[in-house]
Coordinates of C-alpha atoms in Angstrom, one line a residue:
Chain A
M1 CA 69.8 312.8 -3.2
N2 CA 69.7 311.8 0.4
V3 CA 72.0 314.0 2.6
I4 CA 71.0 312.2 5.8
D5 CA 70.9 308.4 5.6
I6 CA 70.2 306.5 8.9
Q7 CA 70.4 302.8 8.5
G8 CA 69.1 300.3 11.1
L9 CA 70.1 302.5 14.0
V10 CA 69.9 300.8 17.4
K11 CA 70.9 302.3 20.7
R12 CA 70.7 300.4 24.0
F13 CA 71.4 301.5 27.5
G14 CA 71.7 298.3 29.4
N15 CA 68.3 296.5 28.9
N16 CA 66.6 299.7 27.7
T17 CA 66.4 300.1 24.0
A18 CA 66.3 303.9 23.3
I19 CA 66.3 303.5 19.5
D20 CA 65.0 300.4 17.9
G21 CA 66.1 299.9 14.3
L22 CA 65.6 303.4 13.0
D23 CA 65.8 303.9 9.2
L24 CA 65.4 307.4 8.0
Q25 CA 66.4 309.3 4.8
V26 CA 66.3 313.1 4.3
S27 CA 66.8 314.8 0.9
A28 CA 68.9 317.9 0.3
G29 CA 67.4 321.3 1.2
R30 CA 64.5 319.9 3.2
T31 CA 63.3 321.2 6.5
F32 CA 62.7 318.0 8.4
A33 CA 60.8 317.8 11.7
F34 CA 61.6 314.9 14.0
L35 CA 58.7 314.6 16.4
G36 CA 58.1 312.4 19.4
P37 CA 57.0 312.6 23.0
N38 CA 59.6 312.9 25.7
G39 CA 61.8 309.9 25.9
A40 CA 61.0 308.8 22.4
G41 CA 64.7 308.8 21.4
K42 CA 64.9 312.1 19.5
T43 CA 67.9 313.5 21.4
T44 CA 69.7 310.2 21.4
T45 CA 69.3 310.0 17.6
L46 CA 70.7 313.6 17.3
R47 CA 73.6 312.8 19.6
I48 CA 74.5 309.8 17.4
M49 CA 74.2 312.0 14.3
T50 CA 76.7 314.5 15.8
G51 CA 79.1 311.8 16.9
L52 CA 78.6 312.7 20.6
A53 CA 77.2 309.2 21.2
K54 CA 77.9 305.8 19.6
A55 CA 75.2 303.5 18.1
T56 CA 74.9 300.0 19.4
S57 CA 74.4 299.0 15.8
G58 CA 73.5 300.6 12.5
K59 CA 75.1 303.7 10.9
V60 CA 74.5 307.3 10.1
I61 CA 75.8 308.8 6.9
I62 CA 75.7 312.6 6.4
E63 CA 76.7 314.0 3.0
G64 CA 78.4 310.7 2.2
V65 CA 80.5 310.8 5.4
E66 CA 79.9 308.1 8.0
V67 CA 79.5 309.6 11.5
G68 CA 82.1 308.3 13.9
G69 CA 84.7 307.6 11.2
A70 CA 88.0 309.4 10.5
Q71 CA 86.2 312.3 8.8
Y72 CA 83.8 314.7 10.3
P73 CA 80.5 315.3 8.5
P74 CA 79.7 318.9 7.5
I75 CA 77.2 319.6 10.1
G76 CA 76.2 322.5 12.3
Y77 CA 74.6 321.5 15.6
L78 CA 72.6 323.2 18.3
P79 CA 72.1 321.2 21.5
D80 CA 68.9 321.5 23.5
T81 CA 70.4 323.7 26.2
P82 CA 73.5 325.4 24.7
N83 CA 76.0 326.5 27.3
F84 CA 79.0 328.6 26.5
Y85 CA 82.2 329.8 28.1
N86 CA 80.8 332.6 30.3
W87 CA 84.0 334.6 30.2
M88 CA 83.9 334.8 26.4
T89 CA 81.9 337.4 24.3
P90 CA 79.8 336.1 21.4
R91 CA 82.4 337.5 18.9
Q92 CA 85.2 335.6 20.7
F93 CA 83.2 332.4 20.8
L94 CA 82.4 332.6 17.1
T95 CA 86.0 333.5 16.3
Y96 CA 87.0 330.3 18.2
T97 CA 84.6 328.1 16.3
A98 CA 85.5 329.7 13.0
N99 CA 89.2 328.9 13.7
L100 CA 88.2 325.3 14.4
H101 CA 86.9 325.2 10.8
H102 CA 90.0 327.1 9.4
M103 CA 87.8 329.9 8.1
E104 CA 90.0 332.8 7.0
K105 CA 87.3 335.5 6.8
P106 CA 84.4 334.3 8.9
P107 CA 81.2 336.3 8.5
I108 CA 80.9 336.8 12.2
G109 CA 79.2 340.2 12.0
A110 CA 76.7 339.0 9.4
V111 CA 75.8 335.9 11.5
L112 CA 75.4 338.0 14.7
E113 CA 73.2 340.4 12.8
R114 CA 71.1 337.5 11.5
V115 CA 70.4 336.2 15.0
G116 CA 70.0 339.6 16.5
L117 CA 73.0 339.7 18.7
S118 CA 75.0 342.5 17.0
E119 CA 74.5 344.9 19.9
V120 CA 75.8 342.5 22.5
A121 CA 78.7 341.1 20.4
Q122 CA 81.3 342.4 22.9
K123 CA 79.4 341.6 26.1
R124 CA 80.3 338.6 28.2
I125 CA 78.0 335.6 27.5
G126 CA 77.8 334.9 31.3
G127 CA 75.1 337.6 31.5
F128 CA 73.0 336.3 28.7
S129 CA 69.4 335.1 29.0
R130 CA 68.3 331.6 27.8
G131 CA 66.9 333.1 24.6
M132 CA 70.1 335.0 23.8
K133 CA 72.2 331.8 24.4
Q134 CA 69.8 329.9 22.0
R135 CA 70.3 332.5 19.4
L136 CA 74.1 332.4 19.9
G137 CA 73.9 328.6 19.7
L138 CA 72.2 329.0 16.3
A139 CA 74.9 331.5 15.2
Q140 CA 77.7 329.0 16.0
A141 CA 75.9 326.3 14.2
L142 CA 75.4 328.4 11.1
L143 CA 78.8 330.3 11.0
H144 CA 80.8 327.7 9.1
K145 CA 78.1 327.3 6.5
P146 CA 77.3 323.7 7.1
R147 CA 75.3 321.8 4.5
V148 CA 73.3 320.1 7.2
L149 CA 72.0 321.8 10.3
L150 CA 71.0 319.6 13.3
L151 CA 68.8 321.3 15.9
D152 CA 67.7 319.7 19.1
E153 CA 64.5 321.3 20.5
P154 CA 65.6 324.7 19.2
V155 CA 62.6 326.6 20.5
S156 CA 61.1 324.6 23.2
A157 CA 62.5 326.6 26.1
L158 CA 61.9 330.0 24.6
D159 CA 59.1 332.6 25.1
P160 CA 56.7 333.2 22.2
A161 CA 58.8 336.2 20.9
G162 CA 62.0 334.2 21.0
R163 CA 60.4 331.2 19.4
K164 CA 59.1 333.4 16.6
E165 CA 62.6 334.8 15.9
I166 CA 64.3 331.4 15.8
L167 CA 61.5 330.0 13.6
N168 CA 61.9 332.9 11.2
I169 CA 65.6 332.3 10.9
M170 CA 64.9 328.6 10.3
S171 CA 62.3 329.5 7.8
D172 CA 64.8 331.8 5.9
L173 CA 67.1 328.8 5.6
H174 CA 64.5 326.8 3.7
G175 CA 65.9 325.4 0.5
Q176 CA 69.5 326.6 1.2
I177 CA 70.6 323.9 3.6
T178 CA 69.1 320.8 5.0
V179 CA 67.6 321.5 8.4
F180 CA 66.8 318.5 10.7
F181 CA 65.2 319.5 14.0
S182 CA 63.6 317.7 16.8
T183 CA 60.6 319.2 18.6
H184 CA 57.5 318.4 20.6
I185 CA 55.9 321.8 19.7
L186 CA 53.8 320.6 16.9
N187 CA 52.6 324.1 15.8
D188 CA 56.2 325.0 15.1
A189 CA 56.8 321.9 13.0
E190 CA 53.6 322.4 11.1
R191 CA 54.6 326.0 10.4
I192 CA 58.1 325.5 8.9
C193 CA 58.8 321.9 7.9
D194 CA 58.5 320.1 4.6
E195 CA 58.7 316.6 6.0
I196 CA 57.9 315.0 9.2
A197 CA 59.0 311.8 11.0
I198 CA 57.3 310.7 14.2
L199 CA 59.3 308.6 16.7
N200 CA 57.7 306.8 19.6
K201 CA 59.5 304.5 22.1
G202 CA 62.6 304.4 19.8
K203 CA 60.6 303.3 16.7
L204 CA 59.8 305.3 13.6
I205 CA 56.1 305.2 13.3
L206 CA 55.7 307.5 10.4
Q207 CA 57.6 309.5 7.9
A208 CA 55.8 311.7 5.3
E209 CA 55.6 315.0 3.6
R210 CA 53.7 317.5 5.7
E211 CA 51.1 318.1 3.1
T212 CA 50.6 314.4 2.4
L213 CA 50.3 313.7 6.1
L214 CA 47.7 316.4 6.7
A215 CA 45.8 315.4 3.6
Q216 CA 45.7 311.7 4.7
Y217 CA 44.2 312.8 8.0
V218 CA 41.4 314.9 6.7
H219 CA 39.1 313.6 9.4
P220 CA 37.9 316.8 11.0
I221 CA 37.7 317.7 14.7
F222 CA 34.4 318.7 16.3
E223 CA 34.6 321.1 19.2
I224 CA 31.7 321.6 21.6
D225 CA 31.7 324.3 24.2
T226 CA 29.3 324.4 27.1
L227 CA 28.8 326.5 30.3
P228 CA 31.4 326.0 33.1
Q229 CA 28.8 324.9 35.5
E230 CA 27.9 322.0 33.2
L231 CA 31.2 320.2 33.6
P232 CA 29.7 317.2 35.4
A233 CA 27.2 316.8 32.6
L234 CA 30.0 317.2 30.0
R235 CA 32.0 314.4 31.7
T236 CA 29.0 312.1 31.6
L237 CA 28.5 312.9 27.9
A238 CA 32.2 312.3 27.2
E239 CA 31.9 308.9 28.8
A240 CA 28.8 308.1 26.8
L241 CA 30.5 309.2 23.5
K242 CA 33.4 306.8 24.1
Q243 CA 31.1 304.0 23.1
I244 CA 30.4 305.5 19.7
P245 CA 32.5 303.6 17.1
W246 CA 32.9 306.5 14.7
I247 CA 34.4 308.7 17.4
R248 CA 38.2 308.1 17.3
R249 CA 39.4 310.3 20.2
I250 CA 37.9 312.4 22.9
E251 CA 39.7 315.2 24.7
M252 CA 38.3 317.5 27.4
H253 CA 39.8 320.9 28.0
G254 CA 37.7 322.7 30.7
A255 CA 34.2 323.1 29.4
R256 CA 35.3 322.2 25.9
L257 CA 34.9 318.8 24.3
R258 CA 37.1 318.0 21.3
L259 CA 36.2 314.9 19.2
A260 CA 38.1 313.3 16.4
V261 CA 35.8 311.4 14.1
S262 CA 36.3 308.8 11.4
D263 CA 33.0 309.3 9.5
V264 CA 32.4 313.0 8.9
S265 CA 28.9 312.6 7.3
V266 CA 27.6 310.5 10.2
A267 CA 29.1 312.8 12.7
Q268 CA 27.5 315.9 11.1
R269 CA 24.1 314.3 11.3
A270 CA 24.3 312.4 14.6
L271 CA 26.7 314.3 16.9
L272 CA 24.5 317.3 17.7
P273 CA 21.5 315.2 18.8
L274 CA 23.8 313.2 21.0
C275 CA 24.8 316.4 22.8
A276 CA 21.2 317.3 23.7
S277 CA 21.8 316.7 27.4
I278 CA 23.9 319.9 27.7
P279 CA 23.4 323.5 26.8
I280 CA 25.7 324.2 23.8
L281 CA 27.5 327.5 23.5
R282 CA 29.5 326.5 20.4
F283 CA 29.5 323.6 18.0
E284 CA 32.1 323.7 15.3
M285 CA 33.8 321.4 12.8
L286 CA 37.6 322.1 12.4
S287 CA 40.4 320.7 10.3
A288 CA 42.7 318.2 12.0
T289 CA 46.1 319.7 13.0
L290 CA 49.4 318.0 13.2
E291 CA 48.9 317.8 16.9
D292 CA 45.8 315.7 16.4
I293 CA 47.6 313.4 14.1
F294 CA 50.6 313.2 16.5
L295 CA 48.3 312.3 19.5
S296 CA 46.5 309.7 17.5
L297 CA 49.7 308.0 16.5
T298 CA 51.6 308.2 19.8
E299 CA 48.9 307.5 22.3
G300 CA 47.5 304.6 20.4
E301 CA 43.9 305.8 20.8
T302 CA 43.1 305.6 17.2
H303 CA 40.6 303.0 16.0
E304 CA 42.1 302.8 12.6
S305 CA 45.5 301.9 11.3
V306 CA 48.0 304.3 9.7
P307 CA 47.4 304.5 6.0
D308 CA 50.1 302.5 4.1
S309 CA 51.1 305.4 1.8
V310 CA 51.8 307.6 4.8
A311 CA 53.5 305.0 7.0
Q312 CA 55.9 304.1 4.3
G313 CA 56.8 307.7 3.7
T314 CA 57.2 309.6 0.5
A315 CA 60.8 310.7 0.7
Chain B
M1 CA 96.7 327.5 12.3
S2 CA 96.6 323.9 13.6
L3 CA 93.7 322.7 15.8
F4 CA 96.2 322.1 18.6
R5 CA 97.4 325.7 18.5
I6 CA 93.8 327.0 18.3
Q7 CA 92.8 325.0 21.4
L8 CA 96.0 325.9 23.2
L9 CA 95.3 329.6 22.6
K10 CA 91.7 329.2 23.8
E11 CA 92.9 327.5 27.0
L12 CA 95.5 330.2 27.6
H13 CA 92.9 332.9 27.0
E14 CA 90.6 331.1 29.5
V15 CA 93.2 331.0 32.4
W16 CA 93.8 334.6 31.8
A17 CA 90.2 335.8 31.3
T18 CA 88.9 333.9 34.3
R19 CA 91.8 335.3 36.4
K20 CA 93.0 331.8 37.3
A21 CA 96.5 332.7 36.0
I22 CA 96.9 335.9 37.9
V23 CA 95.5 334.4 41.2
F24 CA 97.8 331.4 40.8
L25 CA 100.8 333.6 40.2
I26 CA 100.1 335.9 43.1
T27 CA 99.6 332.8 45.3
M28 CA 103.0 331.4 44.2
L29 CA 104.6 334.7 44.8
V30 CA 103.2 334.7 48.4
F31 CA 104.5 331.1 48.9
G32 CA 107.9 332.2 47.6
L33 CA 108.0 335.0 50.2
M34 CA 106.7 332.8 53.0
A35 CA 109.5 330.2 52.8
P36 CA 112.5 332.5 53.7
I37 CA 110.4 334.7 56.0
T38 CA 109.0 331.8 58.0
A39 CA 112.5 330.3 58.3
K40 CA 113.9 333.6 59.6
L41 CA 111.1 334.4 62.0
L42 CA 110.1 331.0 63.3
P43 CA 113.1 330.5 65.7
E44 CA 112.6 334.1 67.0
L45 CA 108.9 333.4 67.6
V46 CA 109.6 330.1 69.3
A47 CA 112.3 331.7 71.5
S48 CA 109.9 334.5 72.5
L49 CA 107.4 332.0 73.8
G50 CA 109.7 331.2 76.8
Q51 CA 110.1 334.9 77.8
G52 CA 108.2 335.9 80.9
Q53 CA 108.0 332.3 82.1
N54 CA 111.6 332.0 83.1
I55 CA 112.0 329.3 80.4
I56 CA 114.9 329.5 78.1
I57 CA 114.2 328.0 74.7
T58 CA 117.3 327.6 72.6
V59 CA 116.8 327.5 68.9
P60 CA 119.7 327.1 66.6
P61 CA 120.0 330.1 64.3
P62 CA 118.2 329.7 61.0
T63 CA 120.2 328.9 57.8
V64 CA 119.8 328.8 54.1
S65 CA 118.8 325.2 54.4
D66 CA 115.9 326.0 56.6
S67 CA 114.6 328.5 54.0
L68 CA 115.0 326.0 51.2
G69 CA 113.4 323.2 53.3
Q70 CA 110.4 325.4 54.0
F71 CA 110.2 326.1 50.2
V72 CA 110.1 322.4 49.4
K73 CA 107.5 321.8 52.1
N74 CA 105.3 324.6 50.8
T75 CA 105.6 323.4 47.2
N76 CA 105.0 319.7 48.0
Q77 CA 101.9 320.4 50.1
L78 CA 100.2 323.8 49.4
V79 CA 101.1 324.1 45.8
A80 CA 100.3 320.5 45.1
F81 CA 96.8 321.0 46.6
I82 CA 96.2 323.9 44.3
V83 CA 97.5 322.0 41.3
L84 CA 95.2 319.1 42.1
L85 CA 92.3 321.5 42.4
L86 CA 93.0 323.1 39.0
A87 CA 93.5 319.8 37.2
F88 CA 90.6 317.8 38.6
L89 CA 88.1 320.4 37.6
S90 CA 89.5 321.0 34.1
V91 CA 87.6 318.4 32.1
V92 CA 84.7 317.5 34.3
S93 CA 83.5 321.1 34.6
E94 CA 83.2 321.4 30.8
R95 CA 81.4 318.1 30.7
E96 CA 78.9 319.1 33.5
R97 CA 78.2 322.5 31.9
G98 CA 77.5 320.9 28.6
L99 CA 80.3 322.7 26.8
M100 CA 81.6 319.5 25.2
T101 CA 78.3 319.0 23.3
L102 CA 78.8 322.4 21.7
I103 CA 82.5 322.2 20.7
F104 CA 83.1 318.5 19.8
P105 CA 80.7 318.6 16.8
H106 CA 83.0 321.4 15.4
A107 CA 85.5 318.8 14.3
L108 CA 87.7 319.3 17.4
P109 CA 89.6 316.0 18.1
R110 CA 89.2 314.9 21.7
D111 CA 92.9 314.2 22.0
T112 CA 93.6 317.8 21.1
F113 CA 91.2 318.9 23.8
I114 CA 93.0 316.8 26.5
V115 CA 96.6 317.6 25.5
A116 CA 95.9 321.3 25.2
K117 CA 94.5 321.3 28.7
F118 CA 97.5 319.5 30.1
V119 CA 100.0 321.7 28.3
V120 CA 98.4 324.9 29.6
L121 CA 98.3 323.5 33.2
A122 CA 102.0 322.5 32.9
L123 CA 102.8 326.0 31.5
L124 CA 100.9 327.7 34.3
L125 CA 102.5 325.5 36.9
G126 CA 106.0 326.0 35.4
V127 CA 105.6 329.8 35.3
G128 CA 104.2 329.8 38.8
L129 CA 107.0 327.7 40.2
L130 CA 109.6 330.0 38.5
V131 CA 108.0 333.0 40.2
E132 CA 108.0 331.1 43.6
M133 CA 111.6 330.0 43.1
L134 CA 112.8 333.5 42.1
V135 CA 111.2 335.2 45.1
T136 CA 112.4 332.5 47.5
W137 CA 116.0 332.8 46.1
V138 CA 116.1 336.6 46.3
Y139 CA 114.6 336.7 49.9
T140 CA 116.8 333.9 51.0
A141 CA 119.8 335.8 49.6
L142 CA 118.7 338.9 51.5
L143 CA 117.8 337.3 54.8
F144 CA 120.6 334.6 54.8
S145 CA 123.0 334.2 52.0
P146 CA 122.5 333.3 48.3
P147 CA 121.6 329.6 47.8
D148 CA 123.7 327.6 45.4
I149 CA 121.9 328.1 42.0
G150 CA 122.6 324.6 40.6
N151 CA 121.3 322.9 43.7
F152 CA 118.2 325.2 43.8
V153 CA 117.4 324.6 40.2
S154 CA 117.7 320.8 40.8
I155 CA 115.2 321.1 43.6
G156 CA 112.9 323.1 41.4
V157 CA 113.1 320.5 38.6
L158 CA 112.3 317.6 41.0
L159 CA 109.4 319.4 42.5
Y160 CA 108.0 320.4 39.0
L161 CA 108.2 316.8 37.9
N162 CA 106.4 315.6 41.0
L163 CA 103.7 318.2 40.6
L164 CA 103.3 317.3 36.9
V165 CA 102.5 313.7 37.9
M166 CA 99.8 314.9 40.2
C167 CA 98.5 317.2 37.5
A168 CA 98.3 314.4 35.0
L169 CA 96.6 312.0 37.4
A170 CA 94.1 314.6 38.4
L171 CA 93.4 315.3 34.7
L172 CA 92.8 311.6 34.2
A173 CA 90.4 311.6 37.2
S174 CA 88.6 314.6 35.7
T175 CA 88.2 312.7 32.4
L176 CA 87.1 309.5 33.9
A177 CA 84.4 311.1 36.1
Q178 CA 81.0 312.3 35.0
T179 CA 80.6 314.7 38.0
T180 CA 82.8 317.0 40.0
L181 CA 82.3 315.0 43.2
T182 CA 83.4 311.7 41.5
A183 CA 86.4 313.5 40.0
A184 CA 87.4 314.7 43.5
A185 CA 87.0 311.2 44.9
I186 CA 89.1 309.6 42.2
T187 CA 91.8 312.3 42.6
F188 CA 91.8 311.7 46.3
G189 CA 92.2 308.0 45.6
F190 CA 95.2 308.6 43.3
V191 CA 96.8 310.8 46.0
V192 CA 96.4 308.1 48.6
V193 CA 97.7 305.4 46.3
S194 CA 100.8 307.6 45.4
L195 CA 101.5 308.3 49.1
I196 CA 101.3 304.5 50.0
A197 CA 103.5 303.8 46.9
G198 CA 106.0 306.3 48.3
L199 CA 106.2 304.3 51.5
L200 CA 106.7 301.0 49.7
F201 CA 108.7 301.6 46.6
T202 CA 111.9 303.5 45.9
F203 CA 110.7 304.2 42.3
A204 CA 107.5 306.0 43.4
P205 CA 107.3 309.6 42.1
S206 CA 106.8 310.9 45.7
K207 CA 110.5 310.0 46.3
L208 CA 111.2 313.0 44.1
G209 CA 109.9 315.2 47.0
E210 CA 112.2 313.4 49.5
W211 CA 115.1 313.8 47.1
A212 CA 114.4 317.5 46.9
T213 CA 114.2 317.8 50.7
L214 CA 117.6 316.2 51.1
L215 CA 119.1 318.5 48.5
A216 CA 117.5 321.5 50.3
A217 CA 119.1 320.3 53.6
G218 CA 122.4 320.0 51.9
L219 CA 122.6 316.3 52.9
P220 CA 124.1 313.7 50.7
S221 CA 121.5 311.8 48.8
A222 CA 121.5 308.9 46.3
P223 CA 119.7 310.0 43.1
H224 CA 116.3 308.4 42.5
W225 CA 116.5 308.1 38.7
D226 CA 114.0 305.2 38.9
A227 CA 111.5 307.7 40.4
V228 CA 112.2 310.2 37.6
A229 CA 111.5 307.4 35.1
T230 CA 108.3 306.4 36.8
A231 CA 107.2 310.0 36.9
L232 CA 107.7 310.5 33.2
V233 CA 105.9 307.2 32.4
L234 CA 103.0 308.2 34.7
I235 CA 102.7 311.6 33.1
V236 CA 102.7 310.2 29.5
G237 CA 100.5 307.3 30.5
A238 CA 97.9 309.3 32.3
I239 CA 97.5 311.7 29.4
A240 CA 97.4 308.9 26.9
I241 CA 94.7 307.1 28.9
S242 CA 92.7 310.4 29.3
C243 CA 92.7 310.8 25.5
W244 CA 91.7 307.1 25.0
V245 CA 88.9 307.4 27.6
L246 CA 87.5 310.7 26.2
R247 CA 87.5 309.3 22.6
R248 CA 85.4 306.4 23.8
Q249 CA 83.1 308.3 26.1
E250 CA 79.5 309.4 25.2
I251 CA 79.1 313.1 25.7
I252 CA 75.9 314.1 27.5
S253 CA 74.3 317.6 27.5
A254 CA 73.9 320.0 30.4
T255 CA 70.5 318.5 31.1
G256 CA 71.8 315.0 31.3
T257 CA 70.3 313.8 28.0

């Protein structure tokens, strides 16, 4: 059963089309990652899903309730930069939001414990760090036990420790509620999601199960490390490799060359001899990550089309 | 508990916790003291200016009317300024800080948000005005003679109504605007229009202030019931439009996305 059903969603700001005919369905209990570069339309989509913005056309139905109608869908929402009433304490804010949902015995203590804010429950929010506000934001989104949790870039502004904590909480929710989150941190999406959609310039370019997606893009990555003083030679090599048809994408990170290839067996035999002009410190074949797939799809540098089975999605 | 009551309690808690209420009440208390004391001391001060220069300045002895006149002036100018400041920041500050993006998805109707804000502002203003009136009445009684209570209450009601109009219009400006600066500009525009309307039309709400001034001076005055009606229509209209506008608005986050 689809708990989120987005049908033909269009959002225009003047002449600019932020979302262009988005169709998306999410099943119950999934952890769904909504990926896209900055300006792709992720936040706009989430704002429409929460009723904070109105669609130019199309509709969003969550748990059978059309967003923007007389009824409110059963959602919890964490905006990208949650801000609070600085004069309140976390306990006061959660009591306020629990009252808005007419909760008689809200599990405020348990939720604060879950997000690691029990010790500061009586402190004013005004003195909180960004990470603490993010955790409190997650607490207020979870408190009323929504069936759908919408998170806008929940970890992008956090340090590694803060990110890990939030991701662990999201991971614990797996299977209990439907989690729909936008992100551009691909490692995080790869770590916790079941399903992925990639949005670019307002259009859905792919929706698929994470495993299916990674399996479809088995094309490995070759990494070649050289000496730092060999950078000019590495650049020349990179330019030359661009002409090779079985090399799909080339990235240079310092003295490291990263190549995505479409024909592994050819690359295994032919790539090393092509690199004879530089001293090689390391030559390694790696599996493609979600980041590689994402870059291929959003930068349009791929030489091959998206496989039909992936582009149409499996949900 | 109804959503309106929850929101009302939150707003009341806010004016208390942020010390807005206490600062406002102390300010009103000071204004209440200022009116009779200024009326009492100003003539003596003016007369003393002539001393030592062989100039005799004759100032008529101050009366109850001077004290009440000063009270009306303070309320119409200084209190009105503070009320405008409180009201024009009320909605736009929550918008700018991204607080709306957090609370509206919690099934809080936007009408409830606006009406609760106005009711708390009206309550705060009402209590503040009562404090100011009480202090003015007591000190006027001590320094001069007790003012007529019926007349004084009428003055208070007229001033309250006039201030509520400003409060409602500033709240509308705060709802219409996306930034504090725009809200301030729209509020200023409303004030200018209402002042011009006061010069042109007898039914303008600013006539309520003139009516109160005449009552304070103990002069005969024709009642401006048309101005009372206009004030009531403007208050209800401004709040209704604020609700309608906020219902239709797109709410942006603190980062402007």
